[in-house]
Amino acid sequence: FWCVGALRSLGGRLGMVMASGTPMQRAGIWGSRSLLDPLPGEDGSDEHKRLKACDEGGEDWRKWGPYMSERQWGTCREDYGTNGNSWEYLPFHIAHQVAYRWSEDGLAGLCDEKQHLCLSLALWNGRDPILKERLFGLGGPQGNHGEDVKDMYYYLDATPTHSYLKMLYKYPQKVFPYDQVRRENAVLGTTDGEYELMDTGIFDEDRYFDVYVEYARDAVDDIYMQVVAHNRGPDAAELHVLPQAFFRNTWSWGGEDSEKPSMERQGNRVDIKHPKLGDMFFYVEGAEQILMCDNETNVAALDGDDAGLRPFDFASDAVNTKPGPPEMTPFSDYYASNFRSSGVDAFNQMYSNFFGDDDKRKKAFAFKPPPRVASKGQMYQASGKNGKGPYKDAFHRYVIKGDRSSAEAATGTKAGFHVKMVVPAGDQKTFKVRLTSVKSEEPFKTFEEVFAARHFEAEEFYGVLQASVEDLEHKRIQRQALAGMIWTKQFYNYDLYKFFEGDPNCPKPPEERKAIRNSDWDHMNNSDIISMPDKWEFPWYATWDLAFHCLPLALVDPAFAKGQLRLMTKEWYMHPNGQLPAFEWNFSDVNPPVHAWASWRVFQMDKKVRKDDGDLVFLEEIFHKLMINFTWWVNRKDAEGRNIFQGGFLGLDNIGVFDRGGQLPTGGIISQSDGTSWMAFYALTLMRMAIELALHNPVYEGVACKFFEHFLLIALAMTKMTTGQGLWDEEDEFYYDVLSLPEGKRVPLKVRSMVGLIPLFAVEVLEPSILEKLPTFAARTEQLLARRKDLADLVSHFTVPGHGERRLLSLLRGQRMKCLLKRMLDPKEFLSEYGIRALSRHHLDHPYVLECDGHRYEIGYEAAESSVRIMGGNSNWRGPIWFPMNYLIIESLQKFHQYYGNEYLVECPTGSGQQTSILGVADMLSERLVNLFMPGADGEGRPALRLNEKMAKDPHFKDNILFYEHFHGDSGRGVGASHQTGWTGLVAKMIQARGVAHDAAASPSKIQRQVSF
């Protein structure tokens, strides 16, 4: 609703707060203000200068980066099959034999921005069945909660130009338990926890290597790599290290990039020639053997001649296992074709239909991949033009089996240096690598000097950024979060037209593939560096994830953040109908429309760095594209034309009583509280962007008026639908989705979930100075309210003498906001010790049940892993804590506080009797979220790492932080993807705002300069 309230001076308001109020109000009252964007520090560091050079067309220090994926196998873009099961088409156990069509993966990988040339690491402990050259994990059907990486690795440091990078991989000295992990997870159900690598005992007695990989660049094309292996175990242990450089295979398929580059051994180095990169030189100190092969598919290995180099022993799966019927399809295939289930009962029925009564005896068979026919044409990646070998798996054959073909080859497209040594117990060994455009007789002469300089510059850069962050643990958390953000950039390559039509050197792919997914997105041609949610679990971009990524990225590299937001709106990404792509499993899925919000917030952050009117070209460009997207939403997702929106699953995978993204088992449509609230949020954000543009071009005043009107119409619809049934439930004082059945009946789906809290997000505060500068906008809004009494009924207006006026637009009247906050801040419902849960804990003992047409649908509180397979089952919105939603809640509360001020108090926590301001609530939530990563006062370690005692307490584990996808709704332990720094990296932004808050408390005038309205 529209309000005009008192404008208090920020300095006076701070004085009032510090002089009175509850302890929660007094303690760091500005602490979590995400809207208090940091003022830029002095930009005189060398890293700042490199960023500036990149942005102004100078030396392109972003040319090389950690752009390699951690998993290219099992992706949709490598799936040329006809059943849609990407996990089985190109699975992990043949990844070392198959040349990928689109991109590369690797351990600790670095490559150029078009991935012409890659640099990565391979390891061998003298026992494993294959080299460790990529991270291992289970595919979606193999894991009891979907796909999951089963390796231990950490991103520790990074600068935004990648002048310095550091990561850690923990490599076991015993045989890596590939089969043990696969088989144990196969017998677990959805109500069981995941069986992790730590559970195997592989790290017992500390029998592992800590392998630190660091990169330091002396120039754009001069890359130093240092590998330091620490033996943490009680005995000396053998270790083989193989730094390797290789070209992405662009030649086997034919077409415009079919010219084959070359590598050639020359004494103690490898000379590299590429038609686009030019000449490069590859050196490794102390190597005993240079290896050469071609990065091409070993077709013979796929047909069975694999020299025994296989991580899984499928043959033994059949022991004591009753074979299934001959016509039995692997459950993974069946599961893929029934990807969208309808909750617990439906999935269990599907599972029962497939397995029958004796599922455990059949399970090993069920997950065994179908036998391969000895045919070159079976796999698309095996059908291109290959040379005579040795092929992609040659280094495995040399190190493990003694096959010397790669040691004898003089040329190739993949080169490796083999270094073997024994590392004494408690000792360490260092390996030096250089990839450079400079030929040198003493390639490592300045090695230590370069690393020392880059170390210093990284400290200098983060010293500027963290100048206002005093707590050492906060600094550690923020720096590792930003390191994860930077390491999770990836070269994403996918030309959908070519994917469907095929390549000149390969057979034309079957037409039936077009019916599986994405055939209507054949305009897409992606070949860019994109911020990924998680380069192993989700090695494909998701547009709504990416929007959240851009806020922490803007702390260190605003230009890159703006470029990411622009990219998704380019013609070769955005659909011609205006839809933004969702993710590669289904680009047509619908995610929450947060792109405008992220663009506006990044514009605000960048404006402070620039110290001018901001990047108006960026704002105007993206605004026009987003208007097209907004129109798509209005035309496609408002099925009944009532300003009530559907949208589908909207990123909240399993939050409904059944899958909101598929065909409803009841028929009809769902009028969604979150879908409608997101659109109100979208309209308000576009209005605010138009207002900013109107300050420089009056043409946009009319556009701002249009979005103002659209917001009010959505607000009216949410209050009361045209049929009289609103989304707000007066009895429960909460927002619910409403199921509209085919016969016209409307059924509120009374699930207390994040869906009912999202209306808080649609809030905007306008300063009176803005309205004074935009008389047309001010007059038009007054005319609208005077003409439309139904809209004016949503409006409260008052003036406080002696102060200026602020105006508030929100979906919530004051009483409704208090009602929502009462539930949200109730520990028995949404409020956890570590943030806001996605589903009320009330449903633990009171599950919601819907009975319709003889079917029963049920949803209950699940604090951690999901018990249902909706959207794959690896994400759970039925109880855990999610950073993006919590972040938006915090920002929304801050905006409400800007309008209401400190006099407006709410009980927090509910039932405590303690009153605090809305800003105090925001501070409290921010502190709880940050505490997920803080060492606990109870000595039990960081809550997020308490999945395993060794992770939480061991001195070699406890300070290496994992930023999980979501967190246990009660204990705070990490759940889901373990390296989703992506949107969980928002903690870096929260910490930055808390640091600014500390300075602000000491200097009220500083607040006046920093606040962003």
Coordinates of N, CA, C and O in Angstrom, one line a residue, residues 72 101 108 236 370 395 486 490 525 603 633 761 766 812 880:
Q72 N 31.9 -32.6 -16.8 CA 31.3 -32.5 -18.1 C 30.4 -33.8 -18.4 O 29.5 -33.7 -19.2
R101 N 32.3 -33.5 -26.5 CA 31.9 -32.7 -27.7 C 32.0 -31.2 -27.4 O 32.4 -30.4 -28.2
A108 N 41.3 -29.0 -10.5 CA 42.1 -27.8 -10.3 C 42.4 -27.1 -11.7 O 43.4 -26.5 -11.9
A236 N 55.4 -43.1 5.3 CA 55.7 -42.6 4.0 C 54.7 -43.2 2.9 O 54.2 -44.3 3.1
P370 N 23.3 -50.4 -19.3 CA 23.0 -51.4 -20.3 C 24.3 -51.7 -21.1 O 25.2 -50.9 -21.2
F395 N 47.5 -41.7 -20.6 CA 48.3 -41.5 -19.4 C 47.9 -42.5 -18.3 O 48.7 -43.0 -17.5
I486 N 34.7 -17.0 -7.3 CA 35.6 -16.8 -8.5 C 36.0 -18.2 -9.1 O 36.0 -18.3 -10.3
Q490 N 32.8 -20.7 -15.1 CA 33.0 -21.8 -16.0 C 32.8 -21.4 -17.5 O 31.9 -20.6 -17.8
N525 N 23.1 -20.1 -28.6 CA 24.5 -20.4 -29.0 C 25.3 -19.8 -27.8 O 25.7 -18.6 -27.9
F603 N 23.6 -2.3 -10.1 CA 23.7 -0.9 -10.5 C 24.0 0.0 -9.3 O 24.9 0.9 -9.4
W633 N 5.9 -12.8 -19.1 CA 5.2 -13.3 -17.9 C 3.7 -13.0 -17.9 O 2.9 -13.8 -17.5
F761 N 8.5 -9.6 -0.1 CA 9.6 -9.1 -0.9 C 9.1 -7.9 -1.8 O 9.9 -7.1 -2.2
L766 N 10.2 5.2 -1.6 CA 10.6 6.3 -2.4 C 10.9 7.5 -1.5 O 10.1 7.8 -0.6
L812 N 1.7 -5.5 1.6 CA 1.2 -5.8 3.0 C 0.8 -4.5 3.7 O 1.6 -3.6 3.8
P880 N 14.6 -27.0 5.2 CA 15.9 -26.4 5.3 C 15.9 -24.9 5.2 O 14.9 -24.2 4.7

